[in-house]
PDB file of C-alpha atoms in Angstrom:
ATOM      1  CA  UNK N   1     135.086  99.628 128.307  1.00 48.00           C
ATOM      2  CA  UNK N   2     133.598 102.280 130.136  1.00 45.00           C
ATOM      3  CA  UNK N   3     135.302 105.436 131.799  1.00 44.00           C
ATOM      4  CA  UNK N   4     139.294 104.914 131.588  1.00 42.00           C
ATOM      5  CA  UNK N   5     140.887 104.749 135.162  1.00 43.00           C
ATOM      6  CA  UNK N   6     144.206 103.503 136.053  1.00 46.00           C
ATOM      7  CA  UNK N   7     142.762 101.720 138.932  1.00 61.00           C
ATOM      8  CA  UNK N   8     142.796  98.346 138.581  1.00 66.00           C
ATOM      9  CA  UNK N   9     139.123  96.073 138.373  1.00 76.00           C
ATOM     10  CA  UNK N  10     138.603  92.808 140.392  1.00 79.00           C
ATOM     11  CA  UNK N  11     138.506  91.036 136.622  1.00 84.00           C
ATOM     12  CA  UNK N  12     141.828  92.503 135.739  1.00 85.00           C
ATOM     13  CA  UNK N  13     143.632  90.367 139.131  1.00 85.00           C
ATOM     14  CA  UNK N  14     142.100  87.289 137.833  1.00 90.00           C
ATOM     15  CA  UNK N  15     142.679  84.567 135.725  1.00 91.00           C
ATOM     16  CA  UNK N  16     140.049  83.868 132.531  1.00 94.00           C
ATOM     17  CA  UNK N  17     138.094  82.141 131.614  1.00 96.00           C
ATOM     18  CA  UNK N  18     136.494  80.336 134.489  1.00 96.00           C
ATOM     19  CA  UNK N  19     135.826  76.875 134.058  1.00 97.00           C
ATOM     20  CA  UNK N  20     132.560  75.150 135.563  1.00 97.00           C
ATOM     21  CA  UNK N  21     131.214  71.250 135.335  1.00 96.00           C
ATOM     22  CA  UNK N  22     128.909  72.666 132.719  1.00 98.00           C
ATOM     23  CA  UNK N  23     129.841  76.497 132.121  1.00 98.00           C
ATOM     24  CA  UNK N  24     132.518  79.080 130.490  1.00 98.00           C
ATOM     25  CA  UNK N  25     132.303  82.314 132.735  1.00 98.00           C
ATOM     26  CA  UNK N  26     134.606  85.161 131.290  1.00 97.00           C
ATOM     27  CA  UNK N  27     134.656  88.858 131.065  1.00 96.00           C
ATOM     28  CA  UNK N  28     131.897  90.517 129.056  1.00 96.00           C
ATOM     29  CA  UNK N  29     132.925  91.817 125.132  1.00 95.00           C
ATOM     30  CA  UNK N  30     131.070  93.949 123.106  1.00 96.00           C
ATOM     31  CA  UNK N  31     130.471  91.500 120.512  1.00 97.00           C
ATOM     32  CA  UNK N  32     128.177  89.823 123.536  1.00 98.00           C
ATOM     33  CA  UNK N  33     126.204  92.931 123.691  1.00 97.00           C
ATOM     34  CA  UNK N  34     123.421  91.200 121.012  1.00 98.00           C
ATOM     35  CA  UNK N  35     123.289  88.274 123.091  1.00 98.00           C
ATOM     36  CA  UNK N  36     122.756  89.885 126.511  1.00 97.00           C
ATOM     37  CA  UNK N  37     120.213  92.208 124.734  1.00 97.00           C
ATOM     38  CA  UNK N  38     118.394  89.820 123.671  1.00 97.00           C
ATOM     39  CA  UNK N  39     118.309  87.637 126.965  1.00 97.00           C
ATOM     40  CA  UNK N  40     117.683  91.182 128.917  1.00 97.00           C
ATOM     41  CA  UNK N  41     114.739  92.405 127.009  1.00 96.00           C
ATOM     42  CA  UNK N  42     112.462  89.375 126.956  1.00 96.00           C
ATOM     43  CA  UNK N  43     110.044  90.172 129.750  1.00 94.00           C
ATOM     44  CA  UNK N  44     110.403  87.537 132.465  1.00 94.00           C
ATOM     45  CA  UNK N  45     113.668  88.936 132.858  1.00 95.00           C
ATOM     46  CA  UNK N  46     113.058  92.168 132.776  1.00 93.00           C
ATOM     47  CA  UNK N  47     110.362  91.846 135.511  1.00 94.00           C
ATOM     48  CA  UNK N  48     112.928  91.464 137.965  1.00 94.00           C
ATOM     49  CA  UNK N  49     116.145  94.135 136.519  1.00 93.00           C
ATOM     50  CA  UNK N  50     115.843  97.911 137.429  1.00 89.00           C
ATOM     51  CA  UNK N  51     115.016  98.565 133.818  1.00 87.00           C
ATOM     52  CA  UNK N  52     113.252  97.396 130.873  1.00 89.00           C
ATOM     53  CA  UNK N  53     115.138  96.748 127.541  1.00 88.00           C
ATOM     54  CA  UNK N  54     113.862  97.843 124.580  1.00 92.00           C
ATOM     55  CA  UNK N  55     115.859 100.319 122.705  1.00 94.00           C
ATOM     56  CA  UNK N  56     119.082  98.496 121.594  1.00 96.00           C
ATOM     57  CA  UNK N  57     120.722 101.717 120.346  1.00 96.00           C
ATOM     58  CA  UNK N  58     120.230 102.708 124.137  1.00 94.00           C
ATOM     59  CA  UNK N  59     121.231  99.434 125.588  1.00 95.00           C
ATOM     60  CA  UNK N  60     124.852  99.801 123.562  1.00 95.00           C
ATOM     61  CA  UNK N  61     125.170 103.184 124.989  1.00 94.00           C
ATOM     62  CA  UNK N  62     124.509 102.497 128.377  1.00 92.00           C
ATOM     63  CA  UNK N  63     126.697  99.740 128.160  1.00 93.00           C
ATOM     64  CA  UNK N  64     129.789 100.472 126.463  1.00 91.00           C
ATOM     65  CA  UNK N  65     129.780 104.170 128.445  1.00 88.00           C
ATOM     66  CA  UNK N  66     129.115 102.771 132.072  1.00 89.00           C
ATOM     67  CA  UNK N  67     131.437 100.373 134.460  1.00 90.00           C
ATOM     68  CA  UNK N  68     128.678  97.527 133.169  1.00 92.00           C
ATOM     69  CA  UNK N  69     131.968  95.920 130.861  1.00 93.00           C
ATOM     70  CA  UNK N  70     133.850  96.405 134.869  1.00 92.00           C
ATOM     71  CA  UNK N  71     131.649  94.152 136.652  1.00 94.00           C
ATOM     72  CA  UNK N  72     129.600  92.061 134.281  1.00 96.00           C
ATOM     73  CA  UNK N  73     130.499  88.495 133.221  1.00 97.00           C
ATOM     74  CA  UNK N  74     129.199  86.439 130.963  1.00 98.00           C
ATOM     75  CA  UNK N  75     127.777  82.962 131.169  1.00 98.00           C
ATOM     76  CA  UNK N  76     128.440  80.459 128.339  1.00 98.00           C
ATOM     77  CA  UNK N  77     126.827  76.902 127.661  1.00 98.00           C
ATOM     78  CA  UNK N  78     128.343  74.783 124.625  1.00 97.00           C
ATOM     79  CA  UNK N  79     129.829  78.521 123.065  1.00 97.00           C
ATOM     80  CA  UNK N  80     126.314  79.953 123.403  1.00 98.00           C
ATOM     81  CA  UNK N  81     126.269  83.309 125.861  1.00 98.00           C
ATOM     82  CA  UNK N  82     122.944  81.752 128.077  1.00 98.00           C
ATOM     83  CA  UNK N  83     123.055  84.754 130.716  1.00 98.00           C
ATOM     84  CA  UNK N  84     125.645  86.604 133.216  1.00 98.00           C
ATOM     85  CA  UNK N  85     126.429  87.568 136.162  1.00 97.00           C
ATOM     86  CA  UNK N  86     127.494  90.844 137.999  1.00 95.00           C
ATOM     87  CA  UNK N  87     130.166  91.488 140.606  1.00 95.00           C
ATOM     88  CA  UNK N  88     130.834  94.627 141.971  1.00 93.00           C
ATOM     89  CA  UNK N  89     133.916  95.112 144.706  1.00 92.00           C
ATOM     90  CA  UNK N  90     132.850  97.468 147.719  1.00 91.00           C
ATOM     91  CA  UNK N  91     134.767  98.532 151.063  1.00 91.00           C
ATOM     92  CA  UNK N  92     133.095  97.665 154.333  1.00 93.00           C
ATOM     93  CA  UNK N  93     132.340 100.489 156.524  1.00 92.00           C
ATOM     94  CA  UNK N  94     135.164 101.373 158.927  1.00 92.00           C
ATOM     95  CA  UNK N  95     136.147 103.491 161.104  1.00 94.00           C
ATOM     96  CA  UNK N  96     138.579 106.006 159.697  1.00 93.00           C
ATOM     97  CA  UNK N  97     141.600 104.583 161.531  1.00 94.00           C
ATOM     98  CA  UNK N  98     140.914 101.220 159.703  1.00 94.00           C
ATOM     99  CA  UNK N  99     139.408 102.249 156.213  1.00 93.00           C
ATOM    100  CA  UNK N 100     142.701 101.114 154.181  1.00 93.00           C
ATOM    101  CA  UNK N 101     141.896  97.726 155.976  1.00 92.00           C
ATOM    102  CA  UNK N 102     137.967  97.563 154.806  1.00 91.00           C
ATOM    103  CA  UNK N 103     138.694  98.470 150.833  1.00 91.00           C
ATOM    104  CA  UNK N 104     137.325  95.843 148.399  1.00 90.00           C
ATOM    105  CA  UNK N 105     137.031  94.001 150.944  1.00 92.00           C
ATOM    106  CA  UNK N 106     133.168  93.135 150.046  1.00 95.00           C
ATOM    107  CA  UNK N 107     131.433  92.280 146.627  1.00 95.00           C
ATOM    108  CA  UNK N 108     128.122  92.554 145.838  1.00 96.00           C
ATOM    109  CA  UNK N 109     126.544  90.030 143.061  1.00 97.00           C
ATOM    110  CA  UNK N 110     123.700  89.462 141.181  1.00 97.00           C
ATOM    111  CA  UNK N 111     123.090  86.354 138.055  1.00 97.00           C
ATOM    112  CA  UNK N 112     120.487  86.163 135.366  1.00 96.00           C
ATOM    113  CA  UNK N 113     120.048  83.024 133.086  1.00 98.00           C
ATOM    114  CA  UNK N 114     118.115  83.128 129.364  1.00 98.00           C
ATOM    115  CA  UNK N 115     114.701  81.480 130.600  1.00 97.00           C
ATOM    116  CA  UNK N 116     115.042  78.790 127.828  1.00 97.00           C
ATOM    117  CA  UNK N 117     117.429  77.205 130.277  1.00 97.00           C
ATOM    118  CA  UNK N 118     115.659  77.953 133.619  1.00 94.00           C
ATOM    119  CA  UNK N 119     115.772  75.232 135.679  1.00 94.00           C
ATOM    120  CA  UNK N 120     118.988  73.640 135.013  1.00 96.00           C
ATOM    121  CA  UNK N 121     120.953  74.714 138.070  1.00 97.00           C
ATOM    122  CA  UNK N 122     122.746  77.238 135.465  1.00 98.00           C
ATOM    123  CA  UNK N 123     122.331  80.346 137.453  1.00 97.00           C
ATOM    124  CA  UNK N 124     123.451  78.218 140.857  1.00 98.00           C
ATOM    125  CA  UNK N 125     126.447  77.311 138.878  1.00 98.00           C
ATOM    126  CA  UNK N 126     127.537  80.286 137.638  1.00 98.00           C
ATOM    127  CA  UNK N 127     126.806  81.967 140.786  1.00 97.00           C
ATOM    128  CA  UNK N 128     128.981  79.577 142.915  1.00 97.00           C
ATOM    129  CA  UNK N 129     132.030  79.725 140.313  1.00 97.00           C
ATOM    130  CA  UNK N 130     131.478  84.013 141.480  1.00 96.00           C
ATOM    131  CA  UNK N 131     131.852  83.244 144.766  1.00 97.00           C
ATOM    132  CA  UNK N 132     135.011  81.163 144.559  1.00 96.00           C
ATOM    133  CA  UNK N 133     135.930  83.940 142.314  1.00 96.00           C
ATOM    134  CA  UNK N 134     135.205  86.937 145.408  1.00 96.00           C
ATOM    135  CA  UNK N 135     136.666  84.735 148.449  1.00 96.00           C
ATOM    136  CA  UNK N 136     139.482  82.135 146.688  1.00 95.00           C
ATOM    137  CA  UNK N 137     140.465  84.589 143.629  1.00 94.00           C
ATOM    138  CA  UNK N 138     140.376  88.529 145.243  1.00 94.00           C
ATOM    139  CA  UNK N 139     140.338  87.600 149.060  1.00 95.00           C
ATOM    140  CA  UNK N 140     136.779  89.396 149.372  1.00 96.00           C
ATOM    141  CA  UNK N 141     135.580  88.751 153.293  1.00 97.00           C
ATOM    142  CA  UNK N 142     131.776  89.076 152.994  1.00 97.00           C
ATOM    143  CA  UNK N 143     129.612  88.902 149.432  1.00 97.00           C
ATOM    144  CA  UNK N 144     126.025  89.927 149.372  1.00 97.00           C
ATOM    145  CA  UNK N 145     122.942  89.870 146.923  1.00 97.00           C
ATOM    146  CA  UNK N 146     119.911  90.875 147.145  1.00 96.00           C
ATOM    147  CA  UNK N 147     116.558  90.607 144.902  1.00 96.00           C
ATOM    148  CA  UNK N 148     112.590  91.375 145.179  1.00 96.00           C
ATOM    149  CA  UNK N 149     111.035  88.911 147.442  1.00 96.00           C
ATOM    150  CA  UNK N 150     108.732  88.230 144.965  1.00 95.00           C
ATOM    151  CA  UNK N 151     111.667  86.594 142.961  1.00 96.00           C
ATOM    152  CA  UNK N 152     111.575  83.286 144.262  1.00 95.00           C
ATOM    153  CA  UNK N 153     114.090  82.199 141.143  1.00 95.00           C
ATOM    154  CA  UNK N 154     116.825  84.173 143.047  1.00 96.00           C
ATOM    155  CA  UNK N 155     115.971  83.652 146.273  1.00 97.00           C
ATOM    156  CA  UNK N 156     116.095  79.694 145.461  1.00 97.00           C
ATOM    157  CA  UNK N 157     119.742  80.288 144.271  1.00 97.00           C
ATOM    158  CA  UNK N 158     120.883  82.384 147.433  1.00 97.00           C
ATOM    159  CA  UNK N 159     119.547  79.582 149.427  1.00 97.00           C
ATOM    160  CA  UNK N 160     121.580  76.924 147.359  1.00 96.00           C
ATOM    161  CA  UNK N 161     124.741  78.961 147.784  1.00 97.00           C
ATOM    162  CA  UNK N 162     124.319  78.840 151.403  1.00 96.00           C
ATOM    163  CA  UNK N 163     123.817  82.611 151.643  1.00 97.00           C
ATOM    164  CA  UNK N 164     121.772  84.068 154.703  1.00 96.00           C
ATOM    165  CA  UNK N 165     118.548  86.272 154.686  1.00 96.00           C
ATOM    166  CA  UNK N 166     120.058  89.085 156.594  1.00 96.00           C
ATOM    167  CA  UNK N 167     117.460  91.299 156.021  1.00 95.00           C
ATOM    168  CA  UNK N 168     113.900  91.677 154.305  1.00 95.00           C
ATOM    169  CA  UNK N 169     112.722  95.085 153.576  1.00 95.00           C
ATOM    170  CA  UNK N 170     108.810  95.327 153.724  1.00 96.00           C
ATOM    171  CA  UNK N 171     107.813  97.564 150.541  1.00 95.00           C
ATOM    172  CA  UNK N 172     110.689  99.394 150.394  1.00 95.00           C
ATOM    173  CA  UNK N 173     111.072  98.935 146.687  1.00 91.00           C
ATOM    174  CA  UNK N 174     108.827 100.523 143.972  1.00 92.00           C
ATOM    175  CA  UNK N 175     108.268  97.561 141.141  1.00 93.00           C
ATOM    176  CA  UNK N 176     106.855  98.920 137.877  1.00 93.00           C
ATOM    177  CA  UNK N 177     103.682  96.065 137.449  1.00 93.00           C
ATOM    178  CA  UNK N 178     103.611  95.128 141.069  1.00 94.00           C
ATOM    179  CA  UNK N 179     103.565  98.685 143.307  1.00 95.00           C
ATOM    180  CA  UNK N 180     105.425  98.821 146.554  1.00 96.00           C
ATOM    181  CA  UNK N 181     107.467  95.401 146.950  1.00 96.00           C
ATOM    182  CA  UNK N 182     109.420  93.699 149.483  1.00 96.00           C
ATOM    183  CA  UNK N 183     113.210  93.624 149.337  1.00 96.00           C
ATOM    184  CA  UNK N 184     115.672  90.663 150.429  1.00 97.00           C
ATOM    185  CA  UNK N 185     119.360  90.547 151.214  1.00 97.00           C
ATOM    186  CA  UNK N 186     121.435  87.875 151.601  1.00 98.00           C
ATOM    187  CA  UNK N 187     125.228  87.568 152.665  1.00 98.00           C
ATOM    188  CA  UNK N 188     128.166  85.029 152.592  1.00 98.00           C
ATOM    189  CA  UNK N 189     131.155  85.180 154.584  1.00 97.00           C
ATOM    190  CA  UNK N 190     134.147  83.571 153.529  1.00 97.00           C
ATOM    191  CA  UNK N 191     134.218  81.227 156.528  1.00 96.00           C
ATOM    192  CA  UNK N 192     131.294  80.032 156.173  1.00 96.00           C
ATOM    193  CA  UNK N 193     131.728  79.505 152.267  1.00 95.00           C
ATOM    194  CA  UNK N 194     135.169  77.250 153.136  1.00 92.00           C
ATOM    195  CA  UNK N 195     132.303  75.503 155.626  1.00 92.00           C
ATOM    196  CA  UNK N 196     129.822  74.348 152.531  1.00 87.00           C
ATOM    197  CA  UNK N 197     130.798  70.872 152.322  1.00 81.00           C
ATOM    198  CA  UNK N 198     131.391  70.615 148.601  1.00 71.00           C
TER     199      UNK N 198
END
């Protein structure tokens, strides 16, 4: 979906679906779209995305006329879409002499899990099968994420994935409800992923 291009997406080099212990992790459809609405526009999750859901009309729209169907997976449990996750390939910054060498060579992530199944390690597990997916499956050198401080959910996760605070932003982020909030990011390399004993 979204604006044709003959360039090629990280999901279109890959193999699907993705198999977890617990989880089927595959490319989004729009037949999903009702499922990820509904997960998206309950409150608790919307307290931590850039938006609030409320309009499904809109929600389609933005959807199905953005890259979101480019870089958005979902998350199943037993055939039931419980959440997804994002992944969006970037190019380090190079010098000009090396930029061929830095493209896609970065992704940037992000995970959200139904809360009726908070808790369960879902969002760890689906977030781990992405990273095998970045460094293993497309060769990616450096993954980041990054959430509100105040999301201790996420943060949890980037700690269990063995990512590293590389940076907190003190209210550099303007949050609806909560004003002028800190901002954390977190990074991967793939060295140090191949390090996490498993």
């Amino acid at each position: 979906m979204g604006e044709s291009s003959s360039e090629v997406t990280p999901f279109q080099r890959l193999s699907w679906p993705v198999r977890t212990d617990r989880l089927l992790i595959r490319p989004i459809e729009p037949p999903d779209l009702p499922a990820i609405f509904a997960i998206r526009s309950q409150a608790e999750v919307a307290m931590w995305l850039s938006g609030t859901v409320t309009d499904y009309d809109a929600f389609v729209e933005e959807w199905t006329t953005s890259d979101r169907f480019d870089t958005t997976l979902v998350v199943e449990l037993g055939g039931k879409v419980v959440g997804d996750v994002f992944l969006r390939a970037t190019d380090a910054w190079s010098q000009r002499e090396t930029r061929d060498q830095a493209r896609g060579t970065q992704g940037d992530i992000g995970w959200l899990v139904d809360p009726a199944y908070a808790g369960q390690g879902i969002a760890t597990e689906a977030a781990r099968a992405l990273l095998a997916l970045c460094f293993d499956g497309l060769g990616m050198r450096r993954v980041t994420a990054a959430a509100f401080a105040d999301n201790t959910a996420s943060l949890r996760v980037m700690e269990k994935l063995g990512m590293r605070e590389e940076g907190r932003g003190v209210r550099e982020a303007l949050h609806r409800d909560r004003g002028w909030v800190d901002g954390v990011n977190a990074a991967l390399l793939a060295d140090e992923w191949r390090s996490i004993p498993d």
